[in-house]
Coordinates of C-alpha atoms and ligand atoms in Angstrom, one line a residue:
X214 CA 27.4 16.2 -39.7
X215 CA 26.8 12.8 -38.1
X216 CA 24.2 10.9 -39.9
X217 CA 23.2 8.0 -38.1
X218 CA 21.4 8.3 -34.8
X219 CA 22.3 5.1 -33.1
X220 CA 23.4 4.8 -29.3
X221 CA 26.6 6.3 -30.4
X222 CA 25.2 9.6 -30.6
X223 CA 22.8 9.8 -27.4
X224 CA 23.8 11.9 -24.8
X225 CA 22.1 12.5 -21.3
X226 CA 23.7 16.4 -19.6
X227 CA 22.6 16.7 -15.9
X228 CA 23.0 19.7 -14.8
X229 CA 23.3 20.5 -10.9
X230 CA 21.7 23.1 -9.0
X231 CA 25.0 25.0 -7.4
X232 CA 25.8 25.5 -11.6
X233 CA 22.4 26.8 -12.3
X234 CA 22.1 28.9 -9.4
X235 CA 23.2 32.5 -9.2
X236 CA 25.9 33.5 -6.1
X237 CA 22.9 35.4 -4.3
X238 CA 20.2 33.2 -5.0
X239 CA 17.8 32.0 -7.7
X240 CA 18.0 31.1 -11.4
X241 CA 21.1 32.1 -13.1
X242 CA 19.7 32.7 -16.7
X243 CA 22.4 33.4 -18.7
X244 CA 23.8 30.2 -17.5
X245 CA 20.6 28.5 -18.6
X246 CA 21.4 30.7 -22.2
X247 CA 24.9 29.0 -22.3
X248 CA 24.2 25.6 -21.6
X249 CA 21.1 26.1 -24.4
X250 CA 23.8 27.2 -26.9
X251 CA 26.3 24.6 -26.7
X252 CA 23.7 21.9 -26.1
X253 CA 21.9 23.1 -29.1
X254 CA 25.2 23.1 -31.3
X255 CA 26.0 19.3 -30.0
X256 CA 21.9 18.6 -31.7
X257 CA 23.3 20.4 -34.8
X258 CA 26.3 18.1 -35.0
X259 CA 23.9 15.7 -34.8
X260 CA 24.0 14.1 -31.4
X261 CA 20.5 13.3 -29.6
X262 CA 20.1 15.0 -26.2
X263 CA 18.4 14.7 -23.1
X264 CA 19.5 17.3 -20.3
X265 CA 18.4 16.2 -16.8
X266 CA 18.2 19.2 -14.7
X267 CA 18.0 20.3 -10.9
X268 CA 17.4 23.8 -9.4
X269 CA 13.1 23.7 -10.0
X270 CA 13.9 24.1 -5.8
X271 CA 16.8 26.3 -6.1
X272 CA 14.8 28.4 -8.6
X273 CA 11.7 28.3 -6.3
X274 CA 13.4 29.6 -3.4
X275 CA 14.9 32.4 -5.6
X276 CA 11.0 33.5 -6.2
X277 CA 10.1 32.9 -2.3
X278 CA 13.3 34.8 -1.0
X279 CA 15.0 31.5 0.9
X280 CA 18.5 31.8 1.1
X281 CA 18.8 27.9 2.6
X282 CA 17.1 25.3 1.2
X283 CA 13.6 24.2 2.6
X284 CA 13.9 21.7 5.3
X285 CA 10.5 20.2 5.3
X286 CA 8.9 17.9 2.7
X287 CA 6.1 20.1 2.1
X288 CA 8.1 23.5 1.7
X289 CA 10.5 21.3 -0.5
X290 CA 7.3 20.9 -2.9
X291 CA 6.2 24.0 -2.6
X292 CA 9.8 26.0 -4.0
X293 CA 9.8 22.7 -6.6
X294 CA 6.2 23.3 -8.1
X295 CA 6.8 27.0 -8.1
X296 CA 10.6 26.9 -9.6
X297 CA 9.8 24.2 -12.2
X298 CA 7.9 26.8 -14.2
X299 CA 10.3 29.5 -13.8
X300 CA 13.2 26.9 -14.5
X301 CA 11.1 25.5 -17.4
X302 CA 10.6 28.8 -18.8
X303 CA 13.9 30.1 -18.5
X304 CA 15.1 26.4 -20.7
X305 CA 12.4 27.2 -23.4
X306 CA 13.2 30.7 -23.9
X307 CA 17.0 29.9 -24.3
X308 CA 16.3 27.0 -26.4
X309 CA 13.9 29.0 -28.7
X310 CA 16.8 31.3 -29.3
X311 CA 18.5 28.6 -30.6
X312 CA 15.4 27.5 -33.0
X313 CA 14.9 24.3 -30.9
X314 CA 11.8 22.9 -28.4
X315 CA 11.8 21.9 -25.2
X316 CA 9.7 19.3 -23.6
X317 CA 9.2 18.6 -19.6
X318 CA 9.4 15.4 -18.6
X319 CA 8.5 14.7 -14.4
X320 CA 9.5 11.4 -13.7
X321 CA 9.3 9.6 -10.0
X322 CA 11.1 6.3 -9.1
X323 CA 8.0 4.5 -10.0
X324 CA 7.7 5.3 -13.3
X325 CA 11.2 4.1 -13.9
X326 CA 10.6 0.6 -11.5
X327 CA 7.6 0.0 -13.2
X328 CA 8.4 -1.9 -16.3
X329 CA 5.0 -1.2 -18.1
X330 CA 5.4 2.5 -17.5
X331 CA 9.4 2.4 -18.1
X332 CA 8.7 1.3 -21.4
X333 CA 6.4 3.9 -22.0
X334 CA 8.0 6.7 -20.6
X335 CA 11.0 5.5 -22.7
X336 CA 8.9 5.1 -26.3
X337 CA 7.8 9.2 -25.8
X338 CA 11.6 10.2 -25.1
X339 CA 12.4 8.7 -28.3
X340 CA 9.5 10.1 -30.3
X341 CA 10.8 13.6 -29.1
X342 CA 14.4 12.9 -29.8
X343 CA 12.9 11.8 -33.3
X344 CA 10.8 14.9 -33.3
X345 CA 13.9 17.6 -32.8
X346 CA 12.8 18.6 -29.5
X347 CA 15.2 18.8 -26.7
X348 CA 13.4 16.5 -23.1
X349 CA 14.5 18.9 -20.3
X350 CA 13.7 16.1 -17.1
X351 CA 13.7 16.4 -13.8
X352 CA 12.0 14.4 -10.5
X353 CA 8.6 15.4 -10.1
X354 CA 9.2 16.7 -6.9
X355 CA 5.9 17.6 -5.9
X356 CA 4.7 14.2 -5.8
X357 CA 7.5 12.3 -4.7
X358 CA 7.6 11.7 -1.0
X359 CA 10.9 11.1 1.3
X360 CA 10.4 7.7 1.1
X361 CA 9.9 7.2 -2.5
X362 CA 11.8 9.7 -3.9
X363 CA 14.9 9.2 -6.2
X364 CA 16.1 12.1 -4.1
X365 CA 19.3 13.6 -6.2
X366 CA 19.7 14.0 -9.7
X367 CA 23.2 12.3 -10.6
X368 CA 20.7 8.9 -9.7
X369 CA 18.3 10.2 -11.8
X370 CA 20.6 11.3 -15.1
X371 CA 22.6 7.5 -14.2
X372 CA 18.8 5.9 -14.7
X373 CA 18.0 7.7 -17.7
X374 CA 21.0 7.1 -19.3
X375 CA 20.8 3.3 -19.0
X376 CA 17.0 3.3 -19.4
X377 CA 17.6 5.2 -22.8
X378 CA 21.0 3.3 -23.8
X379 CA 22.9 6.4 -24.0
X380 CA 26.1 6.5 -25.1
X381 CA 27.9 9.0 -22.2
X382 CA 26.7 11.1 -19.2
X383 CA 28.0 14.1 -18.5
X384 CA 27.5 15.7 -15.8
X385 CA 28.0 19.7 -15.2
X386 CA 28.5 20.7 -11.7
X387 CA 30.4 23.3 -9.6
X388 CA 33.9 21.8 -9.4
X389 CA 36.7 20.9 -12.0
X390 CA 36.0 16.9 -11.5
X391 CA 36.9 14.3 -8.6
X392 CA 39.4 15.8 -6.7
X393 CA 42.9 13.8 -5.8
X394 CA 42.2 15.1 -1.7
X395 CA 44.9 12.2 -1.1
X396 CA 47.9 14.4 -3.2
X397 CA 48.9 16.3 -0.3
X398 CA 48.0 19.8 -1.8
X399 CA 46.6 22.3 0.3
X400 CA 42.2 22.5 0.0
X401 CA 40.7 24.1 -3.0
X402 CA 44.0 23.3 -5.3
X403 CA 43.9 19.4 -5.7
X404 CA 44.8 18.0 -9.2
X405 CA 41.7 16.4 -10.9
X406 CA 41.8 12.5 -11.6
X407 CA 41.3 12.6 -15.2
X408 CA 41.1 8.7 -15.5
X409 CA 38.8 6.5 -13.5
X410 CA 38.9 3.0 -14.7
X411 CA 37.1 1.7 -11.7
X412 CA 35.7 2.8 -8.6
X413 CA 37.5 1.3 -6.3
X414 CA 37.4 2.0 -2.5
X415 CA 40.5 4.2 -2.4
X416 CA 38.3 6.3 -5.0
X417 CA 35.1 6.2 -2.9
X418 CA 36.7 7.5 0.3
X419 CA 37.6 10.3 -1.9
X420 CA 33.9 11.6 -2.7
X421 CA 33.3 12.0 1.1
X422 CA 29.9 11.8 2.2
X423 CA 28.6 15.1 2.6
X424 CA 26.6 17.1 -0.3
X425 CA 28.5 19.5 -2.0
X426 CA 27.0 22.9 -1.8
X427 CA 24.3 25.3 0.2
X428 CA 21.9 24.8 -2.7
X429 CA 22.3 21.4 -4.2
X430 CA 22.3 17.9 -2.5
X431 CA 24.4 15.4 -4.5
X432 CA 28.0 15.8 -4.0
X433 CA 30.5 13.9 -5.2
X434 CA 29.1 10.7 -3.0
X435 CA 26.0 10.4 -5.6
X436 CA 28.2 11.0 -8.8
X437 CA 30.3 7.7 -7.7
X438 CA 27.2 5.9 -7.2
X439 CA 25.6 7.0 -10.5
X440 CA 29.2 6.6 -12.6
X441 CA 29.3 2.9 -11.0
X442 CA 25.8 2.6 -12.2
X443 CA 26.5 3.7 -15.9
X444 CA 29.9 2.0 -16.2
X445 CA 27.8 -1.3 -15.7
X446 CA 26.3 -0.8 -18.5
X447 CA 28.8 0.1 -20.8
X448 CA 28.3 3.9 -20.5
X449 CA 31.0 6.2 -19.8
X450 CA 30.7 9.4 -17.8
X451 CA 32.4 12.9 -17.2
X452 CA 31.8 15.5 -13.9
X453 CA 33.2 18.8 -15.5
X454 CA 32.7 22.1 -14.3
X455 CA 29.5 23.4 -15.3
X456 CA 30.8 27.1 -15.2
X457 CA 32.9 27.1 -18.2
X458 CA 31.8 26.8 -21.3
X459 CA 32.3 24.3 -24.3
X460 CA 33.5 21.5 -21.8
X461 CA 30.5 19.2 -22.5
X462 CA 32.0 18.8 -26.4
X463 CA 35.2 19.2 -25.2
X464 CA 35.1 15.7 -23.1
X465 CA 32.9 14.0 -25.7
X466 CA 35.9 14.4 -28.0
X467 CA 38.1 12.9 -25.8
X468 CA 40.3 15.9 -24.5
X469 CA 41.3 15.6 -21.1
X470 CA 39.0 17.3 -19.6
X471 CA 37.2 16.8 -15.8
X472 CA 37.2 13.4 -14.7
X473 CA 35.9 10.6 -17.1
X474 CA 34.9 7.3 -15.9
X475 CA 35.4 4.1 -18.1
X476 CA 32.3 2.4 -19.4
X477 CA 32.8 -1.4 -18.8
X478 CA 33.5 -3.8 -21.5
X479 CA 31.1 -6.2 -20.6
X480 CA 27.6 -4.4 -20.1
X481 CA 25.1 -6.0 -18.3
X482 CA 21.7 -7.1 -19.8
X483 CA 18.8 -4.5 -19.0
X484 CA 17.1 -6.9 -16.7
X485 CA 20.6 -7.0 -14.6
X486 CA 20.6 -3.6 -15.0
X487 CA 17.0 -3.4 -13.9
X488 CA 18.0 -6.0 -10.9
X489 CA 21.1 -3.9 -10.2
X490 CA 20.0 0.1 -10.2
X491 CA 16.9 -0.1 -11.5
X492 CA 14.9 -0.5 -7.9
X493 CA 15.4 0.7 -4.6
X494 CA 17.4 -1.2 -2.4
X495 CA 15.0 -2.6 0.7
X496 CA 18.0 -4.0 3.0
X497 CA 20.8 -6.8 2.7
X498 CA 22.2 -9.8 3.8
X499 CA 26.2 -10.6 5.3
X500 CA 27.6 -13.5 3.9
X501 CA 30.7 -15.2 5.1
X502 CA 33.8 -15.6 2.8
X503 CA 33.3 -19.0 1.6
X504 CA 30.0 -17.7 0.0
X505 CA 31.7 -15.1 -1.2
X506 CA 34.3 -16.9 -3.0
X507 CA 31.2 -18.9 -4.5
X508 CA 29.2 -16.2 -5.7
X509 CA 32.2 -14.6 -7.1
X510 CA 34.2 -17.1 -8.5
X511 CA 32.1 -19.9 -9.2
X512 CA 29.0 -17.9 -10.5
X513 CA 27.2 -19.7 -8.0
X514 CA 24.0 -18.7 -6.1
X515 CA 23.4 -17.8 -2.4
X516 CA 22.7 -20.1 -0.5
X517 CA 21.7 -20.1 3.5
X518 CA 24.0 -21.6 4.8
X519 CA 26.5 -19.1 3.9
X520 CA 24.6 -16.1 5.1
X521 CA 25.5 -14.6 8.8
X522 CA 23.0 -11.4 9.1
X523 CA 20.0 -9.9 7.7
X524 CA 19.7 -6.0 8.0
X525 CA 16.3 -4.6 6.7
X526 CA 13.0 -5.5 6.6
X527 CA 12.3 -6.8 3.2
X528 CA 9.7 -9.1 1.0
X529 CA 10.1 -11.6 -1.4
X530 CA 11.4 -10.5 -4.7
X531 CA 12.5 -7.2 -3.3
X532 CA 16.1 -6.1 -4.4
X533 CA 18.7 -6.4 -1.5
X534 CA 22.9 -6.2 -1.0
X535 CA 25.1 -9.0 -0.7
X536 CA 27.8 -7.6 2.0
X537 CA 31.1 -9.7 3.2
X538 CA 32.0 -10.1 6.4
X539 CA 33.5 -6.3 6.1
X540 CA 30.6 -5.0 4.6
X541 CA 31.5 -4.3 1.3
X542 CA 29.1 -5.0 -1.1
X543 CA 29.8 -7.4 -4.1
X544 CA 26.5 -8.4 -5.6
X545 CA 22.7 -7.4 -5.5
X546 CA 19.9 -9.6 -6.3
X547 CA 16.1 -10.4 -6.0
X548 CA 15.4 -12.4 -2.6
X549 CA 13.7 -15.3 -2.8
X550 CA 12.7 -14.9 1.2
X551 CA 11.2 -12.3 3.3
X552 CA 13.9 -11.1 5.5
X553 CA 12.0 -12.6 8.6
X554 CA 12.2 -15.8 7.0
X555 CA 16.0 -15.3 6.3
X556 CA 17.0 -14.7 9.8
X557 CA 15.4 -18.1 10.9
X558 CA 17.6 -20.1 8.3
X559 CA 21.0 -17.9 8.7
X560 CA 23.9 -20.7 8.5
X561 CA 21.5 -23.2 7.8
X562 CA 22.2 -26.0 5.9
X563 CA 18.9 -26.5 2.7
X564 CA 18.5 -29.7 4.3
X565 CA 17.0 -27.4 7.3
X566 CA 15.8 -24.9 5.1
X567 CA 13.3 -27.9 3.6
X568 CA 12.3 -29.2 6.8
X569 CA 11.5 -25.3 8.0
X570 CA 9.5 -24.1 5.0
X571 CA 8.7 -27.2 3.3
X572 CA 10.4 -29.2 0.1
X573 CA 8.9 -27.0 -2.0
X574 CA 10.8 -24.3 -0.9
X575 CA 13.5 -22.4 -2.7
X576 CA 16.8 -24.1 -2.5
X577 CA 18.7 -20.2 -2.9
X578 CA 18.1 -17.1 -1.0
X579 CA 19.3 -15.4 -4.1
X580 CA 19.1 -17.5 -7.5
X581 CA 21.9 -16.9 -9.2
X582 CA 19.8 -15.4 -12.4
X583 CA 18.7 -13.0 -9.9
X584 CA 21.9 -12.2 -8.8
X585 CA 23.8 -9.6 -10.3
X586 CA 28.0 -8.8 -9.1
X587 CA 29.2 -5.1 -8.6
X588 CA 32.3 -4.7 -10.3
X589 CA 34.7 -3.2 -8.0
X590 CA 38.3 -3.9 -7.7
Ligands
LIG67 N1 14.9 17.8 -8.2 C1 15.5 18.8 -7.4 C2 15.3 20.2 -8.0 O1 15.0 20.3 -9.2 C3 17.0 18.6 -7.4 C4 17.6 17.3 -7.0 C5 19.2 17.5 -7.1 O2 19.7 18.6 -7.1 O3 19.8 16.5 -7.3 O4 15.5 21.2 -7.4

């Protein structure tokens, strides 16, 4: 048995709706009785869990009769309100069977961009983990509109992790791990790419864009985006299939198992993190590659005269993505401009910038404390 209860032994599970769902629609319970079992022998060996879960929709349709998922927002809410009770339910009872508690937890992307309520929110996941109860957390769907919704669940778990300094994610979901779709073998019989070290564009082209099943709507594009997210901050992370059993402990013991993504040696700080995946993105800037080479290189920070476009409509202080000249994007940071105010000093020199906005204005677009790289290689 594990004693201590440090970082090394907290583990976020997401779990994704296509897992969770049964074949002809709604809650697949004794799937929900499976996960309960193993998660609840992972608490007994002492590791601290938090399971982020989908399918409050999936489930919600199940008790409407839907067969495809809602299209509007307010249907959306609707199947959520309705499913996160029967979802909810379905957790406890399996959970109980195993002597343990569940808790709900209904987060929206303001309670995790808000510092004051992060903090919060973070202080009562730890009292339950102290308390032996098991946080079962999903977006509060209801409430969250399109445009200020997390939207998909692999962001969510990624945020959580960081937020609560977990040691791994691992998320369950209906395929074997990141498909090699580059190996030449016919569709459905790909080898899994056991190893990421880093996710570099050859791997991103190979998550496609599309979501991966009838029910769910992550795919494999989100899990990239969520892996890069956690490997920033020194957390690793698996996608195994969420149809077998066992896997979860399987992959935290290190068998090759699904796909596991490296955690980075060098984690950033949590207010990079916060500056980095912590807020939604409101547009971005192009640079040219002499700015590049200084941001990147020379730890410098971004200055007008290197910047060629401004895409978005964003305010001061707002989050945005540093793009080259062939849009990939190598750094985020907090604007020191509104992005009207950026177009009318694009390739200027801050001589210009001073006599435009006055000497008191700021030298950087983005100050270099604000101004966070994305690994990539
Ligand atoms: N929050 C949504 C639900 O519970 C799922 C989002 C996702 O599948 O990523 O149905």
């Amino acid at each position: 048995m594990k004693s201590s209860h440090n970082h090394q032994d907290r583990i976020v599970v997401k779990v994704g709706t296509s897992t969770l769902s049964r074949p002809e629609g709604g809650l697949d319970r004794a799937r929900v009785q499976s996960l309960a079992d193993e998660l609840a022998g992972l608490r007994r060996e002492g590791y601290q869990i938090l399971l982020v879960t989908s399918g409050a929709i999936g489930a919600g349709m199940g008790h409407f009769g839907w067969t495809v998922r809602p299209k509007t927002l307010r249907e959306k809410q609707a199947a959520a309100a309705v499913g996160q009770v029967v979802l909810m339910e379905s957790y406890r009872d399996s959970f109980q069977k195993q002597g343990l508690s569940v808790a709900q937890v209904l987060l929206t992307r303001q309670d995790l961009e808000d510092r004051k309520r992060y903090l919060n929110i973070r202080a009562s996941l730890f009292t339950l983990l102290k308390l032996g109860v098991v946080p079962v957390i999903n977006e509060n769907d209801t409430v969250s509109t399109d445009e200020i919704q997390i939207g998909d669940n692999d962001t969510l778990a990624a945020l959580v992790a960081c937020k609560m300094d977990a040691r791994s994610l691992v998320i369950l979901t209906d395929v074997e791990g990141l498909l090699d779709k580059g190996s030449g073998a016919s569709a459905g019989s790909e080898p899994v790419i056991h190893d990421v070290v880093s996710i570099t564009s050859d791997i991103e082209r190979l998550a496609g864009k599309r979501s991966g099943s009838r029910v769910g709507v992550g795919g494999m594009a989100t899990k990239l985006r969520a892996a890069q997210m956690v490997a920033a901050s020194g957390i690793e992370m698996w996608i195994v299939s969420g149809r077998k059993n066992g896997l979860i402990r399987e992959a935290l013991s290190g068998r090759r198992i699904g796909t596991h993504f490296h955690a980075q040696k060098e984690s950033l700080s949590p207010r990079r993190r916060w500056i980095a995946f912590g807020r939604r993105i409101q547009g971005s800037v192009t640079i040219d590659d002499g700015a590049a080479s200084a941001l990147l290189k020379k730890g410098r920070s971004l200055l007008s005269a290197g910047v060629t476009g401004v895409q978005g409509d964003f305010h001061r202080g707002d989050t945005v993505r540093v793009l080259t000249a062939d849009s990939k994007e190598i750094a985020r940071g907090l604007v020191s401009y509104e992005a009207v105010q950026v177009r009318q000093i694009v390739g200027r020199k801050s001589a210009d910038v001073r006599r435009i906005f006055g000497t008191d204005a700021a030298e950087e677009v983005i100050h270099r404390d604000n101004l966070v790289l994305i690994p990539r290689s």
